[in-house]
Amino acid sequence: MSVVQSVDNVALLPAYLAAGTAVLVLLADLLVARARVTVVAAALGATATVVGAVLVGSGGERRTFCVGSDCSYVFDGRAALVAVVVALLTLGVLGLSGPLLRDGTSPAGEYCFLLAASMTGGVVLGAAGDLITLIVALETLTLPLYVLVGLRRGSLASIEAAVTFFVVSVVATTLTLLGAALLYAATGALHLGRLGALFAERPELLDLPLTTAAVALVVLGLAFKVAAVPFHAWAPATYDGAPLPVAAYLSTASKLGGVVALLAVVQRALPAEVTGPVLALLAVLTMTVGNLVALRQRRTVRLLAWSSVAQAGYILAPLGALALAAGRTDDARAAAYAAAVAYAVFFVVLELGAFAAVVALRPAGAAGGTLDDLRGAARRRPWPAVALALALIGLAGLPPGLAGLFAKVTVVRSLLDGGAGWLALVVAVNAVIGLAYYLKVTAALWAAPVPGGVAGPAASGPGEPVPVGPVPAPAVRAWSVAAVLVAATAAALVLGVAPQLVLDLAAR
């Protein structure tokens, strides 16, 4: 029996552009061998990916690699949103990486190629229609980051962070692959839509121990990628040991990839009555532990890392309410999915803004330092300090950070509509706890500086040499790139133009 498989090259255009960016960077590095040309090639490719995703996404849903009604690649409004955000995050990280590449700390060709390869995985991930495509895309997004974390020459902390990230991520991938294999053994299907239909038509499959084990392994494996408690221990050490731009990418694009993968599996393949209670428990643990530990952090990047853990809990909360929303209207379930996507998008944009401001406030190529190093920063460099304050206020969900406030209100409203009032209360309590450390950092920016400044031992990352003598000021170009990036982001978000647009796209 012959099987005809359809291929839609237009649907694949954003993936072609992302993969072409990686090839273009390799050629630029080989033929020209100038860091500036290589970075420009990567930036042009990422920009072309954004344009391609917008054009293809505006034309409605497109499917390819289909056999019958089962498709391995579905490019719709949500996939276009994910592709655009990942490509824009890549552009932002390239802008922040200027000092790192100019001083030769990291080789420009390898650095830009790995970023482009990771961007390709993120673009494909949003459109994945089966478990194999989803896992391969997620690993394509993650694998280059192992090398990027350890690519900083002469840094023991960077190598330690890369090894930690690699070992934990391999375990997570193994669990996810084992879960996918067991799901195939129990159902004979791998396409997400087909799995969802099978569980709906044959509820007796849920009673099989094999199915229970498969669902648990898939959810727990993806929870590693999101850095959900208790699978979070790798994140703070990895973020703190990585170069600041790479830590920014880890905290944004990598986390967004984990959320997108988990959302796709929960929404389309796995039954909500099984995954809902597990995700609700993970959400409560993640936001509570993340916020409580962040209160005690003195290192800037570790505080942002624990804040990122807590924010993952807010993203998981709407998915945890699906077990209760399953018995309600389809609108309640759609609102839960849209709330998770919208919150993830706003989080990664604000998190990138926070890291951009930290890069602008720190000496070129330096680690994130401690909170004492940020004291009085607003007196020395007011605009980056204001940008950092705006990003932190947005993450806290306070005005004038309308995007963060909108995102938290959207999550709470989806929980109330889904009948999970107790989970909405937990989110509200944790949001209040989070105010303590966000406002503490914001207040430190205008406080009196600590004598000794950044020249003390605390200013260095773990395993890094202590600076001796005067510390050079951040490069003007790095400051301007970071300031423009954060100012543009803050302007769009504070004006409140983006929130409803993102929510509308997420609901498609």
Short mmCIF file of C-alpha atoms in Angstrom, two decimals:
data_model
loop_
_atom_site.label_atom_id
_atom_site.label_comp_id
_atom_site.label_asym_id
_atom_site.label_seq_id
_atom_site.Cartn_x
_atom_site.Cartn_y
_atom_site.Cartn_z
CA MET A 1 0.00 0.00 0.00
CA SER A 2 1.46 3.36 -1.04
CA VAL A 3 1.28 6.34 1.31
CA VAL A 4 1.26 9.85 -0.12
CA GLN A 5 2.72 12.52 2.15
CA SER A 6 2.11 16.19 1.49
CA VAL A 7 4.90 18.77 1.77
CA ASP A 8 4.12 22.50 2.01
CA ASN A 9 7.33 24.49 1.52
CA VAL A 10 5.61 27.75 2.40
CA ALA A 11 4.80 26.40 5.88
CA LEU A 12 8.46 25.46 6.25
CA LEU A 13 9.75 28.89 5.15
CA PRO A 14 10.51 30.20 8.70
CA ALA A 15 12.42 27.00 9.48
CA TYR A 16 14.32 27.31 6.17
CA LEU A 17 15.27 30.90 7.02
CA ALA A 18 16.42 29.97 10.53
CA ALA A 19 18.51 27.04 9.29
CA GLY A 20 19.82 29.20 6.43
CA THR A 21 21.01 31.71 9.03
CA ALA A 22 23.25 29.07 10.59
CA VAL A 23 24.69 28.20 7.15
CA LEU A 24 25.16 31.90 6.33
CA VAL A 25 27.07 32.45 9.57
CA LEU A 26 29.37 29.52 8.82
CA LEU A 27 30.13 30.89 5.34
CA ALA A 28 30.69 34.42 6.62
CA ASP A 29 33.09 33.18 9.28
CA LEU A 30 34.91 30.96 6.78
CA LEU A 31 35.20 33.43 3.87
CA VAL A 32 35.48 36.80 5.64
CA ALA A 33 36.68 35.81 9.14
CA ARG A 34 35.66 39.12 10.72
CA ALA A 35 33.58 39.11 13.87
CA ARG A 36 31.50 42.13 12.86
CA VAL A 37 30.50 40.58 9.52
CA THR A 38 29.59 37.31 11.22
CA VAL A 39 27.38 39.05 13.76
CA VAL A 40 25.68 41.12 11.04
CA ALA A 41 24.99 37.95 9.03
CA ALA A 42 23.39 36.33 12.09
CA ALA A 43 21.31 39.44 12.79
CA LEU A 44 20.10 39.65 9.17
CA GLY A 45 19.13 35.97 9.24
CA ALA A 46 17.21 36.38 12.49
CA THR A 47 15.43 39.42 11.07
CA ALA A 48 14.50 37.48 7.93
CA THR A 49 13.14 34.70 10.15
CA VAL A 50 10.90 37.19 11.94
CA VAL A 51 9.57 38.56 8.64
CA GLY A 52 9.02 35.07 7.22
CA ALA A 53 7.15 33.89 10.32
CA VAL A 54 4.88 36.95 10.26
CA LEU A 55 4.10 36.54 6.55
CA VAL A 56 3.40 32.80 6.76
CA GLY A 57 1.46 33.10 10.04
CA SER A 58 -0.77 35.86 8.68
CA GLY A 59 -2.00 33.53 5.93
CA GLY A 60 -3.78 31.16 8.33
CA GLU A 61 -2.97 27.63 9.40
CA ARG A 62 -0.69 25.60 7.12
CA ARG A 63 0.07 21.89 7.53
CA THR A 64 2.81 19.74 6.06
CA PHE A 65 4.33 16.28 6.41
CA CYS A 66 0.78 14.94 6.62
CA VAL A 67 -0.51 11.41 6.24
CA GLY A 68 -4.27 11.62 6.17
CA SER A 69 -5.39 14.00 8.92
CA ASP A 70 -2.23 13.51 11.01
CA CYS A 71 0.43 16.15 10.43
CA SER A 72 3.91 16.45 11.88
CA TYR A 73 4.20 20.19 11.21
CA VAL A 74 1.38 22.68 11.82
CA PHE A 75 2.23 26.37 11.39
CA ASP A 76 -0.57 28.49 12.83
CA GLY A 77 -0.88 31.76 14.74
CA ARG A 78 0.66 30.35 17.92
CA ALA A 79 3.58 28.79 16.02
CA ALA A 80 4.18 32.14 14.30
CA LEU A 81 4.17 33.89 17.69
CA VAL A 82 6.73 31.43 19.08
CA ALA A 83 8.95 31.76 15.99
CA VAL A 84 8.87 35.56 16.13
CA VAL A 85 9.65 35.68 19.85
CA VAL A 86 12.54 33.19 19.56
CA ALA A 87 14.06 35.08 16.62
CA LEU A 88 13.70 38.43 18.42
CA LEU A 89 15.31 36.94 21.53
CA THR A 90 18.22 35.80 19.35
CA LEU A 91 18.56 39.32 17.98
CA GLY A 92 18.53 40.75 21.49
CA VAL A 93 21.19 38.32 22.74
CA LEU A 94 23.37 39.12 19.71
CA GLY A 95 23.14 42.79 20.66
CA LEU A 96 24.18 42.04 24.23
CA SER A 97 27.09 39.85 23.10
CA GLY A 98 29.08 42.65 21.45
CA PRO A 99 31.65 43.15 24.25
CA LEU A 100 31.98 39.39 24.74
CA LEU A 101 32.87 38.89 21.07
CA ARG A 102 35.03 42.00 20.62
CA ASP A 103 37.44 41.14 23.42
CA GLY A 104 37.92 37.59 22.11
CA THR A 105 36.42 35.94 25.19
CA SER A 106 34.25 33.81 22.89
CA PRO A 107 34.91 33.05 19.19
CA ALA A 108 32.39 34.97 17.08
CA GLY A 109 31.87 32.31 14.39
CA GLU A 110 31.09 29.44 16.74
CA TYR A 111 29.05 31.69 19.03
CA CYS A 112 26.77 33.03 16.29
CA PHE A 113 26.42 29.62 14.62
CA LEU A 114 25.31 27.99 17.87
CA LEU A 115 22.79 30.78 18.50
CA ALA A 116 21.37 30.38 14.98
CA ALA A 117 21.16 26.59 15.38
CA SER A 118 19.32 27.03 18.68
CA MET A 119 16.96 29.53 17.03
CA THR A 120 16.14 26.93 14.36
CA GLY A 121 15.04 24.47 17.03
CA GLY A 122 12.80 27.10 18.62
CA VAL A 123 11.15 27.96 15.30
CA VAL A 124 10.38 24.30 14.53
CA LEU A 125 9.24 23.60 18.09
CA GLY A 126 6.24 25.90 17.89
CA ALA A 127 4.91 24.00 14.87
CA ALA A 128 5.67 20.43 16.01
CA GLY A 129 2.71 18.10 15.49
CA ASP A 130 4.09 14.83 16.83
CA LEU A 131 6.21 13.76 19.80
CA ILE A 132 9.33 12.95 17.78
CA THR A 133 9.38 16.30 15.97
CA LEU A 134 8.72 18.05 19.27
CA ILE A 135 11.55 16.31 21.16
CA VAL A 136 14.04 16.72 18.30
CA ALA A 137 13.17 20.43 17.99
CA LEU A 138 13.49 20.93 21.74
CA GLU A 139 16.90 19.26 21.74
CA THR A 140 17.99 21.32 18.73
CA LEU A 141 17.10 24.39 20.80
CA THR A 142 18.96 23.08 23.87
CA LEU A 143 22.06 21.24 22.55
CA PRO A 144 23.91 24.36 21.29
CA LEU A 145 23.47 25.94 24.71
CA TYR A 146 25.67 23.29 26.34
CA VAL A 147 28.56 24.62 24.29
CA LEU A 148 27.59 28.29 24.59
CA VAL A 149 27.58 28.07 28.39
CA GLY A 150 31.13 26.69 28.39
CA LEU A 151 32.47 28.71 25.45
CA ARG A 152 34.04 31.47 27.57
CA ARG A 153 37.82 30.99 27.46
CA GLY A 154 39.70 30.67 30.75
CA SER A 155 36.62 30.41 32.99
CA LEU A 156 36.32 27.39 35.29
CA ALA A 157 32.86 28.53 36.38
CA SER A 158 31.68 28.47 32.76
CA ILE A 159 32.91 24.89 32.29
CA GLU A 160 31.31 23.73 35.54
CA ALA A 161 28.01 25.32 34.52
CA ALA A 162 28.15 23.64 31.09
CA VAL A 163 28.77 20.20 32.61
CA THR A 164 25.94 20.64 35.13
CA PHE A 165 23.55 21.75 32.41
CA PHE A 166 24.59 18.91 30.09
CA VAL A 167 24.18 16.12 32.66
CA VAL A 168 20.79 17.29 33.90
CA SER A 169 19.46 17.98 30.41
CA VAL A 170 20.52 14.53 29.17
CA VAL A 171 18.61 12.92 32.03
CA ALA A 172 15.54 15.02 31.18
CA THR A 173 15.73 14.08 27.51
CA THR A 174 16.08 10.39 28.38
CA LEU A 175 12.96 10.54 30.54
CA THR A 176 10.98 12.30 27.82
CA LEU A 177 12.07 9.83 25.12
CA LEU A 178 11.24 6.87 27.37
CA GLY A 179 7.81 8.36 28.04
CA ALA A 180 7.21 8.85 24.31
CA ALA A 181 8.24 5.24 23.61
CA LEU A 182 5.87 3.93 26.28
CA LEU A 183 3.05 6.09 24.90
CA TYR A 184 3.63 4.58 21.47
CA ALA A 185 3.64 1.08 22.98
CA ALA A 186 0.32 1.75 24.74
CA THR A 187 -1.49 3.57 21.93
CA GLY A 188 0.37 2.95 18.67
CA ALA A 189 0.34 6.71 17.94
CA LEU A 190 2.82 9.58 18.14
CA HIS A 191 0.94 12.49 16.56
CA LEU A 192 -0.36 14.82 19.27
CA GLY A 193 -3.85 15.13 17.82
CA ARG A 194 -4.14 11.37 17.30
CA LEU A 195 -3.09 10.69 20.91
CA GLY A 196 -5.71 13.11 22.20
CA ALA A 197 -8.42 11.51 20.08
CA LEU A 198 -7.45 8.00 21.23
CA PHE A 199 -7.63 8.92 24.90
CA ALA A 200 -11.03 10.57 24.32
CA GLU A 201 -12.44 7.58 22.42
CA ARG A 202 -10.91 4.87 24.62
CA PRO A 203 -10.77 6.09 28.22
CA GLU A 204 -9.83 2.57 29.34
CA LEU A 205 -6.31 3.32 28.07
CA LEU A 206 -5.88 5.62 31.06
CA ASP A 207 -6.25 2.66 33.42
CA LEU A 208 -3.18 0.93 32.00
CA PRO A 209 -0.08 1.21 34.26
CA LEU A 210 1.97 1.62 31.08
CA THR A 211 0.00 4.75 30.14
CA THR A 212 0.33 6.21 33.62
CA ALA A 213 4.09 5.71 33.59
CA ALA A 214 4.36 7.17 30.08
CA VAL A 215 2.40 10.32 30.94
CA ALA A 216 4.41 10.83 34.13
CA LEU A 217 7.76 10.46 32.34
CA VAL A 218 6.84 12.89 29.55
CA VAL A 219 5.56 15.55 31.97
CA LEU A 220 8.50 15.19 34.36
CA GLY A 221 11.04 15.20 31.53
CA LEU A 222 9.64 18.47 30.19
CA ALA A 223 9.49 19.88 33.73
CA PHE A 224 13.31 19.72 33.76
CA LYS A 225 13.41 22.00 30.72
CA VAL A 226 11.12 24.52 32.42
CA ALA A 227 13.21 24.35 35.64
CA ALA A 228 10.15 23.43 37.69
CA VAL A 229 10.68 22.38 41.32
CA PRO A 230 11.98 19.77 42.21
CA PHE A 231 13.76 19.63 38.83
CA HIS A 232 15.23 23.11 39.09
CA ALA A 233 18.60 22.69 40.85
CA TRP A 234 20.62 23.08 37.64
CA ALA A 235 19.26 26.53 36.76
CA PRO A 236 20.86 28.91 39.34
CA ALA A 237 24.35 27.39 39.03
CA THR A 238 24.16 27.26 35.22
CA TYR A 239 22.89 30.83 34.84
CA ASP A 240 25.51 32.19 37.24
CA GLY A 241 28.39 30.38 35.57
CA ALA A 242 27.42 31.24 31.99
CA PRO A 243 28.38 34.50 30.26
CA LEU A 244 25.67 37.10 30.89
CA PRO A 245 24.24 37.11 27.32
CA VAL A 246 24.09 33.29 27.32
CA ALA A 247 22.40 33.34 30.73
CA ALA A 248 19.86 35.75 29.24
CA TYR A 249 19.18 33.32 26.38
CA LEU A 250 18.92 30.38 28.78
CA SER A 251 16.46 32.23 30.96
CA THR A 252 14.28 33.26 28.02
CA ALA A 253 14.44 31.21 24.82
CA SER A 254 15.30 27.92 26.50
CA LYS A 255 12.55 28.32 29.09
CA LEU A 256 10.05 29.39 26.42
CA GLY A 257 10.89 26.21 24.50
CA GLY A 258 10.14 24.04 27.51
CA VAL A 259 6.84 25.83 28.10
CA VAL A 260 5.80 25.50 24.45
CA ALA A 261 6.64 21.77 24.44
CA LEU A 262 4.78 21.14 27.68
CA LEU A 263 1.78 23.15 26.49
CA ALA A 264 1.61 21.27 23.18
CA VAL A 265 1.66 17.88 24.92
CA VAL A 266 -0.87 18.84 27.60
CA GLN A 267 -3.25 20.64 25.29
CA ARG A 268 -3.36 18.22 22.38
CA ALA A 269 -2.13 14.79 23.50
CA LEU A 270 -2.38 13.96 27.20
CA PRO A 271 -5.65 13.90 29.15
CA ALA A 272 -6.10 16.97 31.38
CA GLU A 273 -7.59 14.92 34.23
CA VAL A 274 -4.26 13.07 34.51
CA THR A 275 -1.78 15.90 33.92
CA GLY A 276 -3.76 18.66 35.67
CA PRO A 277 -3.16 17.62 39.32
CA VAL A 278 0.54 16.96 38.64
CA LEU A 279 1.03 20.36 37.00
CA ALA A 280 -0.94 22.11 39.75
CA LEU A 281 1.37 20.60 42.38
CA LEU A 282 4.46 21.51 40.34
CA ALA A 283 3.15 25.07 39.93
CA VAL A 284 2.62 25.55 43.67
CA LEU A 285 6.04 24.12 44.57
CA THR A 286 7.82 26.04 41.82
CA MET A 287 6.46 29.50 42.54
CA THR A 288 6.74 29.11 46.33
CA VAL A 289 10.27 27.69 46.46
CA GLY A 290 11.50 30.08 43.76
CA ASN A 291 10.22 33.16 45.59
CA LEU A 292 11.36 32.09 49.06
CA VAL A 293 14.89 31.23 47.95
CA ALA A 294 15.16 34.40 45.85
CA LEU A 295 14.61 36.42 49.03
CA ARG A 296 18.01 35.25 50.35
CA GLN A 297 20.08 35.72 47.20
CA ARG A 298 22.95 38.22 47.14
CA ARG A 299 24.27 37.52 43.63
CA THR A 300 22.38 39.31 40.87
CA VAL A 301 22.21 36.47 38.33
CA ARG A 302 21.26 33.91 40.97
CA LEU A 303 18.43 36.18 42.08
CA LEU A 304 17.22 36.47 38.48
CA ALA A 305 17.56 32.67 38.14
CA TRP A 306 15.41 31.98 41.19
CA SER A 307 12.99 34.63 40.01
CA SER A 308 12.84 32.73 36.70
CA VAL A 309 12.01 29.53 38.62
CA ALA A 310 9.17 31.31 40.41
CA GLN A 311 7.87 32.75 37.13
CA ALA A 312 7.76 29.22 35.70
CA GLY A 313 5.31 28.38 38.47
CA TYR A 314 2.99 31.17 37.33
CA ILE A 315 3.18 29.81 33.76
CA LEU A 316 2.36 26.26 34.89
CA ALA A 317 -0.58 27.36 37.06
CA PRO A 318 -3.16 27.69 34.22
CA LEU A 319 -2.14 24.25 32.93
CA GLY A 320 -2.68 22.83 36.40
CA ALA A 321 -6.24 24.14 36.38
CA LEU A 322 -7.12 22.15 33.26
CA ALA A 323 -8.30 19.14 35.28
CA LEU A 324 -11.04 21.30 36.76
CA ALA A 325 -11.64 23.26 33.56
CA ALA A 326 -12.13 19.99 31.66
CA GLY A 327 -15.60 19.68 33.06
CA ARG A 328 -16.46 23.25 32.13
CA THR A 329 -16.74 25.11 28.84
CA ASP A 330 -14.23 24.97 26.03
CA ASP A 331 -13.76 28.71 26.53
CA ALA A 332 -12.39 28.11 30.04
CA ARG A 333 -9.83 25.63 28.73
CA ALA A 334 -8.87 27.91 25.83
CA ALA A 335 -8.40 30.76 28.29
CA ALA A 336 -6.06 28.61 30.38
CA TYR A 337 -3.89 27.76 27.37
CA ALA A 338 -3.84 31.37 26.16
CA ALA A 339 -2.93 32.63 29.64
CA ALA A 340 0.06 30.28 29.83
CA VAL A 341 1.36 31.33 26.41
CA ALA A 342 0.78 35.04 27.03
CA TYR A 343 2.49 34.95 30.42
CA ALA A 344 5.47 33.09 28.96
CA VAL A 345 5.87 35.69 26.19
CA PHE A 346 5.70 38.64 28.57
CA PHE A 347 8.06 36.96 31.01
CA VAL A 348 10.79 36.30 28.45
CA VAL A 349 10.62 39.87 27.10
CA LEU A 350 10.87 41.41 30.57
CA GLU A 351 13.57 38.94 31.63
CA LEU A 352 15.65 39.82 28.58
CA GLY A 353 15.21 43.49 29.46
CA ALA A 354 16.48 42.82 32.99
CA PHE A 355 19.56 40.98 31.72
CA ALA A 356 20.21 43.71 29.13
CA ALA A 357 20.24 46.33 31.86
CA VAL A 358 22.59 44.23 34.02
CA VAL A 359 24.97 43.87 31.04
CA ALA A 360 24.92 47.65 30.60
CA LEU A 361 25.61 48.25 34.30
CA ARG A 362 28.50 45.79 34.60
CA PRO A 363 32.04 46.08 33.20
CA ALA A 364 32.49 44.56 29.76
CA GLY A 365 32.85 40.78 29.97
CA ALA A 366 32.29 40.69 33.75
CA ALA A 367 29.98 38.35 35.63
CA GLY A 368 26.69 39.56 37.11
CA GLY A 369 28.25 40.46 40.46
CA THR A 370 26.32 41.00 43.67
CA LEU A 371 23.46 43.25 44.68
CA ASP A 372 25.96 45.48 46.49
CA ASP A 373 27.59 46.16 43.12
CA LEU A 374 24.28 47.63 41.91
CA ARG A 375 23.90 50.00 44.86
CA GLY A 376 23.90 53.59 43.67
CA ALA A 377 23.95 52.53 40.01
CA ALA A 378 21.20 55.02 39.19
CA ARG A 379 23.51 57.86 40.23
CA ARG A 380 26.25 56.72 37.85
CA ARG A 381 24.23 55.36 34.93
CA PRO A 382 20.62 56.51 35.28
CA TRP A 383 19.13 55.18 32.05
CA PRO A 384 20.22 51.52 32.35
CA ALA A 385 19.21 51.65 36.04
CA VAL A 386 15.76 52.94 35.11
CA ALA A 387 15.49 50.19 32.47
CA LEU A 388 16.36 47.53 35.08
CA ALA A 389 13.85 49.02 37.51
CA LEU A 390 11.12 48.96 34.82
CA ALA A 391 11.88 45.32 33.96
CA LEU A 392 11.82 44.26 37.63
CA ILE A 393 8.60 46.17 38.29
CA GLY A 394 7.08 44.47 35.24
CA LEU A 395 8.13 41.05 36.52
CA ALA A 396 6.58 41.93 39.87
CA GLY A 397 3.33 42.88 38.15
CA LEU A 398 3.22 46.49 39.35
CA PRO A 399 2.33 49.66 37.41
CA PRO A 400 3.72 51.18 35.24
CA GLY A 401 4.78 47.73 34.01
CA LEU A 402 1.40 47.12 32.42
CA ALA A 403 2.52 43.99 30.59
CA GLY A 404 3.50 42.17 33.80
CA LEU A 405 0.32 43.30 35.53
CA PHE A 406 -1.78 42.23 32.54
CA ALA A 407 -0.08 38.82 32.46
CA LYS A 408 -0.70 38.12 36.16
CA VAL A 409 -4.33 39.27 35.92
CA THR A 410 -4.80 37.01 32.89
CA VAL A 411 -3.44 34.01 34.80
CA VAL A 412 -5.60 34.68 37.87
CA ARG A 413 -8.70 35.20 35.75
CA SER A 414 -8.12 31.93 33.86
CA LEU A 415 -7.75 30.09 37.18
CA LEU A 416 -10.99 31.55 38.52
CA ASP A 417 -12.82 30.71 35.28
CA GLY A 418 -11.45 27.17 35.50
CA GLY A 419 -12.74 26.65 39.05
CA ALA A 420 -9.28 26.69 40.65
CA GLY A 421 -9.82 29.52 43.12
CA TRP A 422 -7.38 28.02 45.61
CA LEU A 423 -4.62 28.06 43.00
CA ALA A 424 -5.44 31.69 42.16
CA LEU A 425 -4.99 32.49 45.87
CA VAL A 426 -1.58 30.78 45.89
CA VAL A 427 -0.55 32.83 42.84
CA ALA A 428 -1.67 36.05 44.54
CA VAL A 429 0.21 35.25 47.77
CA ASN A 430 3.39 34.39 45.87
CA ALA A 431 3.12 37.56 43.82
CA VAL A 432 3.14 39.52 47.09
CA ILE A 433 6.21 37.56 48.30
CA GLY A 434 7.97 38.31 45.03
CA LEU A 435 7.50 42.04 45.57
CA ALA A 436 10.03 41.90 48.43
CA TYR A 437 13.08 41.02 46.35
CA TYR A 438 12.04 42.88 43.19
CA LEU A 439 11.60 46.09 45.17
CA LYS A 440 14.78 45.38 47.17
CA VAL A 441 16.85 45.33 43.99
CA THR A 442 15.03 48.39 42.63
CA ALA A 443 15.65 50.33 45.84
CA ALA A 444 19.33 49.34 45.83
CA LEU A 445 19.79 51.10 42.49
CA TRP A 446 19.15 54.45 44.20
CA ALA A 447 20.81 53.61 47.54
CA ALA A 448 24.22 54.83 48.67
CA PRO A 449 27.00 52.73 47.07
CA VAL A 450 29.03 50.30 49.15
CA PRO A 451 32.66 51.42 49.70
CA GLY A 452 34.97 49.48 47.38
CA GLY A 453 32.40 49.07 44.61
CA VAL A 454 32.90 46.24 42.20
CA ALA A 455 36.56 45.76 42.95
CA GLY A 456 35.93 43.43 45.86
CA PRO A 457 35.88 39.64 45.77
CA ALA A 458 32.10 39.51 45.63
CA ALA A 459 32.14 41.09 42.21
CA SER A 460 33.62 38.01 40.59
CA GLY A 461 31.69 34.95 39.65
CA PRO A 462 32.49 31.56 41.18
CA GLY A 463 35.88 30.37 40.02
CA GLU A 464 36.78 33.70 38.37
CA PRO A 465 39.79 35.88 39.15
CA VAL A 466 39.24 38.90 41.38
CA PRO A 467 39.69 42.20 39.52
CA VAL A 468 42.66 44.21 40.68
CA GLY A 469 42.90 47.97 40.37
CA PRO A 470 40.37 50.17 38.61
CA VAL A 471 37.59 48.37 36.82
CA PRO A 472 36.94 49.57 33.26
CA ALA A 473 33.59 51.14 32.54
CA PRO A 474 31.17 49.24 30.34
CA ALA A 475 31.67 49.77 26.65
CA VAL A 476 29.62 52.66 25.28
CA ARG A 477 28.41 50.51 22.41
CA ALA A 478 27.20 47.78 24.76
CA TRP A 479 25.43 50.40 26.85
CA SER A 480 23.71 51.92 23.81
CA VAL A 481 22.58 48.54 22.45
CA ALA A 482 21.20 47.49 25.81
CA ALA A 483 19.56 50.86 26.41
CA VAL A 484 17.88 50.89 22.99
CA LEU A 485 16.70 47.29 23.42
CA VAL A 486 15.24 47.91 26.86
CA ALA A 487 13.78 51.30 25.96
CA ALA A 488 11.97 49.91 22.92
CA THR A 489 10.66 46.96 24.91
CA ALA A 490 9.55 49.12 27.82
CA ALA A 491 7.84 51.62 25.54
CA ALA A 492 5.84 48.94 23.74
CA LEU A 493 4.85 47.19 26.95
CA VAL A 494 4.14 50.20 29.15
CA LEU A 495 1.90 51.72 26.50
CA GLY A 496 -0.17 48.55 26.70
CA VAL A 497 -0.18 47.93 22.94
CA ALA A 498 1.28 44.42 23.05
CA PRO A 499 -0.77 42.61 25.74
CA GLN A 500 -4.06 42.10 23.94
CA LEU A 501 -2.35 41.28 20.65
CA VAL A 502 -0.29 38.54 22.27
CA LEU A 503 -3.32 37.12 24.06
CA ASP A 504 -5.30 37.05 20.81
CA LEU A 505 -2.50 35.17 19.03
CA ALA A 506 -2.08 32.76 21.94
CA ALA A 507 -5.78 31.93 21.89
CA ARG A 508 -5.72 30.79 18.27
#
